[in-house]
JSON list of C-alpha atoms in Angstrom, two decimals:
[
{"chain": "A", "resi": 1349, "resn": "UNK", "atom": "CA", "xyz": [0.02, 0.05, 0.00]},
{"chain": "A", "resi": 1350, "resn": "UNK", "atom": "CA", "xyz": [1.13, 3.58, -0.75]},
{"chain": "A", "resi": 1351, "resn": "UNK", "atom": "CA", "xyz": [2.18, 5.77, 2.15]},
{"chain": "A", "resi": 1352, "resn": "UNK", "atom": "CA", "xyz": [0.51, 8.70, 0.47]},
{"chain": "A", "resi": 1353, "resn": "UNK", "atom": "CA", "xyz": [-3.28, 8.07, 0.90]},
{"chain": "A", "resi": 1354, "resn": "UNK", "atom": "CA", "xyz": [-4.89, 11.08, -0.69]},
{"chain": "A", "resi": 1355, "resn": "UNK", "atom": "CA", "xyz": [-5.41, 9.67, -4.00]},
{"chain": "A", "resi": 1356, "resn": "UNK", "atom": "CA", "xyz": [-8.06, 8.06, -6.31]},
{"chain": "A", "resi": 1357, "resn": "UNK", "atom": "CA", "xyz": [-7.65, 5.11, -8.71]},
{"chain": "A", "resi": 1358, "resn": "UNK", "atom": "CA", "xyz": [-9.48, 5.50, -11.90]},
{"chain": "A", "resi": 1359, "resn": "UNK", "atom": "CA", "xyz": [-9.74, 2.30, -13.95]},
{"chain": "A", "resi": 1360, "resn": "UNK", "atom": "CA", "xyz": [-10.76, 2.73, -17.74]},
{"chain": "A", "resi": 1361, "resn": "UNK", "atom": "CA", "xyz": [-12.06, -0.54, -18.97]},
{"chain": "A", "resi": 1362, "resn": "UNK", "atom": "CA", "xyz": [-12.02, -0.38, -22.79]},
{"chain": "A", "resi": 1363, "resn": "UNK", "atom": "CA", "xyz": [-14.40, -3.02, -24.17]},
{"chain": "A", "resi": 1364, "resn": "UNK", "atom": "CA", "xyz": [-13.17, -5.44, -21.40]},
{"chain": "A", "resi": 1365, "resn": "UNK", "atom": "CA", "xyz": [-14.51, -8.79, -21.67]},
{"chain": "A", "resi": 1366, "resn": "UNK", "atom": "CA", "xyz": [-12.55, -10.60, -19.11]},
{"chain": "A", "resi": 1367, "resn": "UNK", "atom": "CA", "xyz": [-12.60, -10.75, -15.31]},
{"chain": "A", "resi": 1368, "resn": "UNK", "atom": "CA", "xyz": [-10.66, -7.37, -14.75]},
{"chain": "A", "resi": 1369, "resn": "UNK", "atom": "CA", "xyz": [-13.58, -5.61, -13.14]},
{"chain": "A", "resi": 1370, "resn": "UNK", "atom": "CA", "xyz": [-13.91, -8.50, -10.51]},
{"chain": "A", "resi": 1371, "resn": "UNK", "atom": "CA", "xyz": [-10.32, -8.28, -9.71]},
{"chain": "A", "resi": 1372, "resn": "UNK", "atom": "CA", "xyz": [-10.34, -4.51, -9.49]},
{"chain": "A", "resi": 1373, "resn": "UNK", "atom": "CA", "xyz": [-13.38, -4.74, -7.06]},
{"chain": "A", "resi": 1374, "resn": "UNK", "atom": "CA", "xyz": [-11.34, -6.95, -4.63]},
{"chain": "A", "resi": 1375, "resn": "UNK", "atom": "CA", "xyz": [-9.47, -3.76, -3.80]},
{"chain": "A", "resi": 1376, "resn": "UNK", "atom": "CA", "xyz": [-12.47, -1.59, -2.95]},
{"chain": "A", "resi": 1377, "resn": "UNK", "atom": "CA", "xyz": [-11.83, -2.07, 0.65]},
{"chain": "A", "resi": 1378, "resn": "UNK", "atom": "CA", "xyz": [-8.42, -0.66, 0.41]},
{"chain": "A", "resi": 1379, "resn": "UNK", "atom": "CA", "xyz": [-8.41, 2.06, -2.32]},
{"chain": "A", "resi": 1380, "resn": "UNK", "atom": "CA", "xyz": [-10.72, 4.77, -3.59]},
{"chain": "A", "resi": 1381, "resn": "UNK", "atom": "CA", "xyz": [-11.67, 3.23, -6.97]},
{"chain": "A", "resi": 1382, "resn": "UNK", "atom": "CA", "xyz": [-13.74, 4.52, -9.80]},
{"chain": "A", "resi": 1383, "resn": "UNK", "atom": "CA", "xyz": [-14.49, 2.27, -12.83]},
{"chain": "A", "resi": 1384, "resn": "UNK", "atom": "CA", "xyz": [-15.41, 3.60, -16.06]},
{"chain": "A", "resi": 1385, "resn": "UNK", "atom": "CA", "xyz": [-16.36, 1.27, -18.89]},
{"chain": "A", "resi": 1386, "resn": "UNK", "atom": "CA", "xyz": [-16.63, 2.07, -22.66]},
{"chain": "A", "resi": 1387, "resn": "UNK", "atom": "CA", "xyz": [-15.79, 1.01, -26.05]},
{"chain": "A", "resi": 1388, "resn": "UNK", "atom": "CA", "xyz": [-13.18, 3.49, -27.33]},
{"chain": "A", "resi": 1389, "resn": "UNK", "atom": "CA", "xyz": [-10.86, 1.01, -29.01]},
{"chain": "A", "resi": 1390, "resn": "UNK", "atom": "CA", "xyz": [-8.03, 3.60, -29.13]},
{"chain": "A", "resi": 1391, "resn": "UNK", "atom": "CA", "xyz": [-5.52, 4.41, -26.43]},
{"chain": "A", "resi": 1392, "resn": "UNK", "atom": "CA", "xyz": [-5.89, 8.06, -26.84]},
{"chain": "A", "resi": 1393, "resn": "UNK", "atom": "CA", "xyz": [-9.72, 8.25, -26.37]},
{"chain": "A", "resi": 1394, "resn": "UNK", "atom": "CA", "xyz": [-9.36, 6.03, -23.41]},
{"chain": "A", "resi": 1395, "resn": "UNK", "atom": "CA", "xyz": [-6.77, 8.17, -21.72]},
{"chain": "A", "resi": 1396, "resn": "UNK", "atom": "CA", "xyz": [-8.69, 11.29, -22.42]},
{"chain": "A", "resi": 1397, "resn": "UNK", "atom": "CA", "xyz": [-11.77, 9.65, -20.68]},
{"chain": "A", "resi": 1398, "resn": "UNK", "atom": "CA", "xyz": [-9.60, 9.07, -17.64]},
{"chain": "A", "resi": 1399, "resn": "UNK", "atom": "CA", "xyz": [-8.56, 12.79, -17.83]},
{"chain": "A", "resi": 1400, "resn": "UNK", "atom": "CA", "xyz": [-12.11, 13.79, -18.10]},
{"chain": "A", "resi": 1401, "resn": "UNK", "atom": "CA", "xyz": [-12.73, 12.00, -14.66]},
{"chain": "A", "resi": 1402, "resn": "UNK", "atom": "CA", "xyz": [-9.86, 13.55, -12.78]},
{"chain": "A", "resi": 1403, "resn": "UNK", "atom": "CA", "xyz": [-10.92, 16.24, -10.28]},
{"chain": "A", "resi": 1404, "resn": "UNK", "atom": "CA", "xyz": [-7.61, 16.92, -8.81]},
{"chain": "A", "resi": 1405, "resn": "UNK", "atom": "CA", "xyz": [-4.60, 19.09, -9.61]},
{"chain": "A", "resi": 1406, "resn": "UNK", "atom": "CA", "xyz": [-2.23, 16.14, -10.43]},
{"chain": "A", "resi": 1407, "resn": "UNK", "atom": "CA", "xyz": [-2.74, 12.87, -12.41]},
{"chain": "A", "resi": 1408, "resn": "UNK", "atom": "CA", "xyz": [-0.62, 9.97, -13.03]},
{"chain": "A", "resi": 1409, "resn": "UNK", "atom": "CA", "xyz": [-1.00, 7.45, -15.77]},
{"chain": "A", "resi": 1410, "resn": "UNK", "atom": "CA", "xyz": [-0.12, 3.86, -14.81]},
{"chain": "A", "resi": 1411, "resn": "UNK", "atom": "CA", "xyz": [-0.71, 1.69, -17.64]},
{"chain": "A", "resi": 1412, "resn": "UNK", "atom": "CA", "xyz": [-1.17, -2.11, -17.87]},
{"chain": "A", "resi": 1413, "resn": "UNK", "atom": "CA", "xyz": [2.43, -2.56, -18.28]},
{"chain": "A", "resi": 1414, "resn": "UNK", "atom": "CA", "xyz": [3.53, -0.08, -15.53]},
{"chain": "A", "resi": 1415, "resn": "UNK", "atom": "CA", "xyz": [3.87, -0.58, -11.76]},
{"chain": "A", "resi": 1416, "resn": "UNK", "atom": "CA", "xyz": [5.02, 1.39, -8.87]},
{"chain": "A", "resi": 1417, "resn": "UNK", "atom": "CA", "xyz": [8.06, -0.12, -7.51]},
{"chain": "A", "resi": 1418, "resn": "UNK", "atom": "CA", "xyz": [7.84, 1.14, -3.80]},
{"chain": "A", "resi": 1419, "resn": "UNK", "atom": "CA", "xyz": [5.26, 1.86, -1.24]},
{"chain": "A", "resi": 1420, "resn": "UNK", "atom": "CA", "xyz": [6.47, 5.52, -1.14]},
{"chain": "A", "resi": 1421, "resn": "UNK", "atom": "CA", "xyz": [6.46, 6.10, -4.94]},
{"chain": "A", "resi": 1422, "resn": "UNK", "atom": "CA", "xyz": [3.52, 8.58, -5.07]},
{"chain": "A", "resi": 1423, "resn": "UNK", "atom": "CA", "xyz": [4.63, 10.31, -1.81]},
{"chain": "A", "resi": 1424, "resn": "UNK", "atom": "CA", "xyz": [8.28, 10.54, -3.33]},
{"chain": "A", "resi": 1425, "resn": "UNK", "atom": "CA", "xyz": [6.90, 12.20, -6.49]},
{"chain": "A", "resi": 1426, "resn": "UNK", "atom": "CA", "xyz": [4.68, 14.55, -4.66]},
{"chain": "A", "resi": 1427, "resn": "UNK", "atom": "CA", "xyz": [7.67, 15.57, -2.52]},
{"chain": "A", "resi": 1428, "resn": "UNK", "atom": "CA", "xyz": [9.87, 16.26, -5.50]},
{"chain": "A", "resi": 1429, "resn": "UNK", "atom": "CA", "xyz": [6.99, 18.24, -7.25]},
{"chain": "A", "resi": 1430, "resn": "UNK", "atom": "CA", "xyz": [6.59, 20.38, -4.18]},
{"chain": "A", "resi": 1431, "resn": "UNK", "atom": "CA", "xyz": [10.28, 21.07, -4.19]},
{"chain": "A", "resi": 1432, "resn": "UNK", "atom": "CA", "xyz": [10.20, 22.58, -7.73]},
{"chain": "A", "resi": 1433, "resn": "UNK", "atom": "CA", "xyz": [10.41, 26.30, -8.16]},
{"chain": "A", "resi": 1434, "resn": "UNK", "atom": "CA", "xyz": [6.98, 28.01, -7.98]},
{"chain": "A", "resi": 1435, "resn": "UNK", "atom": "CA", "xyz": [7.72, 29.76, -11.26]},
{"chain": "A", "resi": 1436, "resn": "UNK", "atom": "CA", "xyz": [7.15, 26.43, -13.08]},
{"chain": "A", "resi": 1437, "resn": "UNK", "atom": "CA", "xyz": [3.25, 26.86, -13.93]},
{"chain": "A", "resi": 1438, "resn": "UNK", "atom": "CA", "xyz": [3.16, 25.02, -17.29]},
{"chain": "A", "resi": 1439, "resn": "UNK", "atom": "CA", "xyz": [2.68, 21.34, -17.85]},
{"chain": "A", "resi": 1440, "resn": "UNK", "atom": "CA", "xyz": [5.29, 19.30, -15.90]},
{"chain": "A", "resi": 1441, "resn": "UNK", "atom": "CA", "xyz": [6.19, 15.97, -16.95]},
{"chain": "A", "resi": 1442, "resn": "UNK", "atom": "CA", "xyz": [8.48, 13.94, -14.75]},
{"chain": "A", "resi": 1443, "resn": "UNK", "atom": "CA", "xyz": [10.63, 11.22, -16.17]},
{"chain": "A", "resi": 1444, "resn": "UNK", "atom": "CA", "xyz": [9.74, 7.82, -14.66]},
{"chain": "A", "resi": 1445, "resn": "UNK", "atom": "CA", "xyz": [13.40, 6.93, -14.58]},
{"chain": "A", "resi": 1446, "resn": "UNK", "atom": "CA", "xyz": [14.05, 9.85, -12.23]},
{"chain": "A", "resi": 1447, "resn": "UNK", "atom": "CA", "xyz": [11.01, 9.77, -10.11]},
{"chain": "A", "resi": 1448, "resn": "UNK", "atom": "CA", "xyz": [9.81, 6.24, -9.88]},
{"chain": "A", "resi": 1449, "resn": "UNK", "atom": "CA", "xyz": [6.32, 6.80, -11.46]},
{"chain": "A", "resi": 1450, "resn": "UNK", "atom": "CA", "xyz": [5.40, 6.41, -15.00]},
{"chain": "A", "resi": 1451, "resn": "UNK", "atom": "CA", "xyz": [3.89, 9.60, -16.07]},
{"chain": "A", "resi": 1452, "resn": "UNK", "atom": "CA", "xyz": [2.90, 12.51, -13.86]},
{"chain": "A", "resi": 1453, "resn": "UNK", "atom": "CA", "xyz": [1.12, 15.57, -15.37]},
{"chain": "A", "resi": 1454, "resn": "UNK", "atom": "CA", "xyz": [0.07, 18.96, -13.95]},
{"chain": "A", "resi": 1455, "resn": "UNK", "atom": "CA", "xyz": [-3.47, 19.90, -14.98]}
]
């Protein structure tokens, strides 16, 4: 479990016909999860659906072939973001190799 607790997991199921939703639901008692189902059939449209559902200042894409390698990954990224100069107001993209999280974006 992540040490940073103030986050929501948004799972986008794009024309999903397997038991993915059942597996996701087993984590409902430990995580704040929202599931969105649709038939977008294109990664860009699926990702845009996720962006539409985000209500926070920051979002992080973690695709099916990504994973967080430590329990402090989100907390570590937030700490590094908060240490950045305040003059940086444009889109901030943090490199996964440096920050232990696949793709973090400022909204």
